[in-house]
Amino acid sequence: MIAYKFDYKVANSIEEAFSMLSSAGDAGSFISGGHSLVPAMKLRLAEPETLIDISKIPGMSGVAIEDGFITIGGLVTHAEVASSYIIKESCPGLAECAGVIGDAQVRNKGTIGGNVAHADPGSDYPGALIAFGATICLSSSEGSREIAAENFFTGLFDTAKEQGEIVTAVKVPVASSSAYAKFPNPASRYAVVGVGVALNMENSTCQSIIIGVTGAADHAYRAKESESILNGSELEENNIEKAASAVSESKEMMNDLVASADYRTHLCGVMLKRAIAKAKYRS
Amino acid sequence: MSKCKTSSEVGGMGHSVKRKEDARFIRGQGNYVDDVVRPGMVFMDIVRSPYAHAKIKSINTEKALAHPGVAAVITGETLKEYNLHMMPTLMSDTQMVLPIDKVCYQSQEVAAVIGTDRYAVADGIELVEVEYEPLPVVVDPFKATDPDAPIIRDDKEGQESNHIWHWEEGDKEATAEIFNNSDVVVKERIYIPRIHVASIETCGCVSEFDKATGQLTVWMTTQAPHAIRTVLALVAGHVGLQEDKIRVISPDIGGGFGGKVPVYPGYVIAIAASVVTGLPVKWIEDRRENLQADSFARDYHMDCEIAADKDGTLNGLRIKTLADNGYADAAANPSKYPAGMFSICTGSYDFKNAFVEVDGVYTNKPPGGVAYRCSFRVTEAVHAIERMVDMVADEIMMDAAELRMKNFIPKDAFPYHSPTGWEYDSGDYHAALQLAMDNIGYDKLLEEQKEKRERGEFMGIGICSFTEVVGAGPSKDFDILGIKMFDSSEIRIHPTGKAIARFGTKSQGQGHETTYAQIIAEELGIPYTDVSVEEGDTDTAPYGLGTYASRSTPTAGAAAAMACRKIKAKAKKIAAHLLETSEEDLEWEVGKFSVKGVPDKAVTIQDIAFAAYTNHPQGLEAGLEATHYYDPPNLTFPFGSYIAVVDIDSGTGEVKVRRFMAVDDCGNIINPMIVEGQIHGGLTQGLAPALFEEISYDEEGNMTGGSFMEYLVPTAVETPHWETDKTITPSPHHPIGAKGVGESPTVGAPPAIVNAVVDALSHLGVKHIDIPITPEKVWRAIHKKEVA
């Protein structure tokens, strides 16, 4: 449980971070909360030669709301998201999601930027961010770009982020009828299955619903089949049941000590039903 | 014991005085092995096998030795020069310290790297190049004795299969007869999986050998320092390590639970390294090493059968068990008991007869079979009987409490001779179960369950009425490697009336520094705050077999009382001298002797202590001290009745323990607060295997889930609110009427929880679920799917 030898540098600006990374080369790695990277280093699964601490860089902390979008700095911790009044009011499902990540220690140290960049298949945020239509903001020495969460998570620990890019912020549109339901791995507290739902109800009819699923497959995905079953419906029980059966999207479910593939498929449906119930209550 | 004999200042038995040791623990000032720092100390780390069974073709240490900070690499060949590559287990089996030609389980020690700091040795172990040739693996114990199974212990002469031992108890023919003549026979295969003690402090040592004096001092995470010293002398006497030159110090220990009884290869390698280099060597396991390589607990496959009458009379019990011992039989049972006290499996019930047999086998898994907070396989025994009794109740459609009440050994039948040979010292099982039922509102719960079942909700009520057997043990039957299982106390009263007491046991968190002082306070009237308690240093403490299997109070606690009585006898002579009267005219009242009928004419124990050094009678030895080696006449038999109430999430299969009522009877209680704390901890460690913990292996013998990311040791988050109560049935043979308690809740909790879960699902036809009851298993039971 002792990491390989590494250098540790603190970047005071984003420009300095990029320049430090460029001198460190391929063996350099950014670190903020360290709650994914440090355990991997201790197991000697990750062996960065240079850690570049970006947690002191100004401008990537804090939560703000403007023009119907919540902007969450990449350095904002899970605990801050869980307790932010802005988020609780404008996207309660996201605060709910952050509040069930890991345990108190993890939530106090881990950051949203680090979390989405790492893209652990059992991570909570990806499912919620896809459902809530979030945008991931990236910067590198080449410039900045934005990418929809739905297109950001591409595989097992794999994202659309290029080497050298930092997740500077996550933007989430206001979604008051949002919810997240999770079945945690009892030991690690990662999501065995986590389902985020953003709902738009009008006169008891579902105008639109977006569903994001994490934990179940090798990366988080949007469950469009279930969405289409529910869009335009009154969320009657039989429709919800149908949507619940479809939410695994015939994807290859993960299979591990905690949950076999068919149990996971079942849990996807249960968590979808629970997330819809909560979102509907909030609408 | 409703009334205390002593004042709260004296703090004898029955007082919930605060723990004396906590003053340092809560300040973070405990002194654990990893806190020990010696001048010039070097560090050791261990190369471990990735394979469960493989030939070692070569070990190349060149690159490791070239790494900055690495001083030496020790291999089996190095140790073989000193004939230290093999060592005995506590069960008189043998195991490798370091291998010469093959490894037999994953994470087995292969070589050790010594260096200037932890970082250097962590790098060094990766640079040791080991060439392996994988061998066929035996993982399934049921296949271990197949004719084509590879022989794991081909190093042992005459070992022609993987079978280790067969053990049986009870009357086979008479039991078979009962089965032939009973109306109802219920059968089930029950598996108690491998689990791990997972103490917060992992194992480790600091070994310091002084080349000039030949003195070896080892600070070690051990529950049994004296036994360890003797084993070291037996293993290494031939290289000059005589017992008088070995000092084992067990400092503060962060949890043992049986896992710190065995001698692990790491200790021996560190000792060898310090003897060879003359430097102090520190070795501390990391969490993964601890989980993956240290001795496991449980791993019993039990084929259980009960024969009963239709009216619920239990007649006969038959259990055939396969014990998976891993690569070596490295359990820590008393020598005559290869399956520990498993034959206590007739439990709290008056069976006409019983027959129990156990076969131990080798597999390619880490060795062990330690008594994890359980007196030598009692957890397995209680699980078997308490599950089976519920299955009988289900079969004949009788209430589980009623069936128990009908079959309990009656109060007036003690001492009770069980069909498997035990003499239960005392018990009142009806009272304990009745109290638990009254406290939890059993009848109301049954009504609630009925209503909920009609609404499609899953709620279950589970009972466990266990009988424990602790306090090993009487020397006629109990020894470890030939050393009889007495324990000891040496008490010295100083001139000012304060005292120091030393013991052969070793606390790992149990609170001995407080409870032993309270026993002495009770016996002599010296305030518990005036008694220092010391354990764990073989140079100063009297010889004893250590602390495990709830034996400290039954053995060393008894020794303390007996030593006090020796002191009191001498104190009486001094008192007679001081009061100028005869001993017959004196009477004892806690803390003082007075002349009968003249209460004002008295001397306190403090007066007497002072006189023992300043004014002792001519012809009497000066001083006031005594040592006692207590050889218990019998074991003690704590018992209790637990009731669990669970709710099951029908969507996910998650089990929530809503209520848990634990009524324990551990005889007379020394410190009620400490006992309650022991019960809370034990219940949590019973919840763990019931719902969460299992160590499993894939077909290649790779451990699946060897870290806390997968292996859930419950925290406050997972733990329900425990409700506790007690009955008190003193042990008739123990000097202070006490029994052990630490293990009762670990033993009793799992079947109560399992019985509750099965009860919640019984209307679906569910008869049994093996632990741990994971949400997926429950979901499969509800949906009648095969367990994956």
PDB file of N, CA and C in Angstrom, chain B residues 343-344 346-347 351 409 416-424:
ATOM      1  N   SER B 343     -18.815 -30.015  19.089  1.00  0.00           N
ATOM      2  CA  SER B 343     -19.809 -30.977  19.589  1.00  0.00           C
ATOM      3  C   SER B 343     -20.747 -30.362  20.623  1.00  0.00           C
ATOM      4  N   ILE B 344     -20.628 -29.069  20.899  1.00  0.00           N
ATOM      5  CA  ILE B 344     -21.633 -28.379  21.715  1.00  0.00           C
ATOM      6  C   ILE B 344     -22.905 -28.165  20.896  1.00  0.00           C
ATOM      7  N   THR B 346     -25.508 -29.710  20.223  1.00  0.00           N
ATOM      8  CA  THR B 346     -26.871 -30.027  20.670  1.00  0.00           C
ATOM      9  C   THR B 346     -27.483 -28.817  21.365  1.00  0.00           C
ATOM     10  N   GLY B 347     -26.656 -27.817  21.639  1.00  0.00           N
ATOM     11  CA  GLY B 347     -27.137 -26.515  22.076  1.00  0.00           C
ATOM     12  C   GLY B 347     -27.901 -26.531  23.376  1.00  0.00           C
ATOM     13  N   PHE B 351     -31.652 -33.298  23.791  1.00  0.00           N
ATOM     14  CA  PHE B 351     -31.739 -34.386  22.808  1.00  0.00           C
ATOM     15  C   PHE B 351     -31.504 -35.732  23.496  1.00  0.00           C
ATOM     16  N   ILE B 409     -33.333 -27.654  27.916  1.00  0.00           N
ATOM     17  CA  ILE B 409     -32.885 -28.390  29.098  1.00  0.00           C
ATOM     18  C   ILE B 409     -33.469 -27.650  30.308  1.00  0.00           C
ATOM     19  N   TYR B 416     -25.804 -30.609  33.605  1.00  0.00           N
ATOM     20  CA  TYR B 416     -26.455 -31.430  32.594  1.00  0.00           C
ATOM     21  C   TYR B 416     -25.395 -32.113  31.734  1.00  0.00           C
ATOM     22  N   HIS B 417     -25.561 -33.410  31.547  1.00  0.00           N
ATOM     23  CA  HIS B 417     -24.617 -34.151  30.716  1.00  0.00           C
ATOM     24  C   HIS B 417     -25.171 -34.262  29.308  1.00  0.00           C
ATOM     25  N   SER B 418     -24.471 -33.665  28.361  1.00  0.00           N
ATOM     26  CA  SER B 418     -24.985 -33.656  26.988  1.00  0.00           C
ATOM     27  C   SER B 418     -24.624 -34.963  26.291  1.00  0.00           C
ATOM     28  N   PRO B 419     -25.387 -35.320  25.245  1.00  0.00           N
ATOM     29  CA  PRO B 419     -25.096 -36.588  24.547  1.00  0.00           C
ATOM     30  C   PRO B 419     -23.721 -36.604  23.876  1.00  0.00           C
ATOM     31  N   THR B 420     -23.095 -35.433  23.725  1.00  0.00           N
ATOM     32  CA  THR B 420     -21.776 -35.427  23.107  1.00  0.00           C
ATOM     33  C   THR B 420     -20.673 -35.233  24.147  1.00  0.00           C
ATOM     34  N   GLY B 421     -21.026 -35.387  25.420  1.00  0.00           N
ATOM     35  CA  GLY B 421     -19.973 -35.490  26.434  1.00  0.00           C
ATOM     36  C   GLY B 421     -19.688 -34.261  27.272  1.00  0.00           C
ATOM     37  N   TRP B 422     -20.426 -33.182  27.091  1.00  0.00           N
ATOM     38  CA  TRP B 422     -20.161 -31.985  27.910  1.00  0.00           C
ATOM     39  C   TRP B 422     -20.958 -32.021  29.200  1.00  0.00           C
ATOM     40  N   GLU B 423     -20.403 -31.396  30.231  1.00  0.00           N
ATOM     41  CA  GLU B 423     -21.170 -31.210  31.461  1.00  0.00           C
ATOM     42  C   GLU B 423     -21.472 -29.723  31.589  1.00  0.00           C
ATOM     43  N   TYR B 424     -22.698 -29.350  31.211  1.00  0.00           N
ATOM     44  CA  TYR B 424     -23.103 -27.934  31.291  1.00  0.00           C
ATOM     45  C   TYR B 424     -23.177 -27.560  32.767  1.00  0.00           C
TER      46      TYR B 424
END
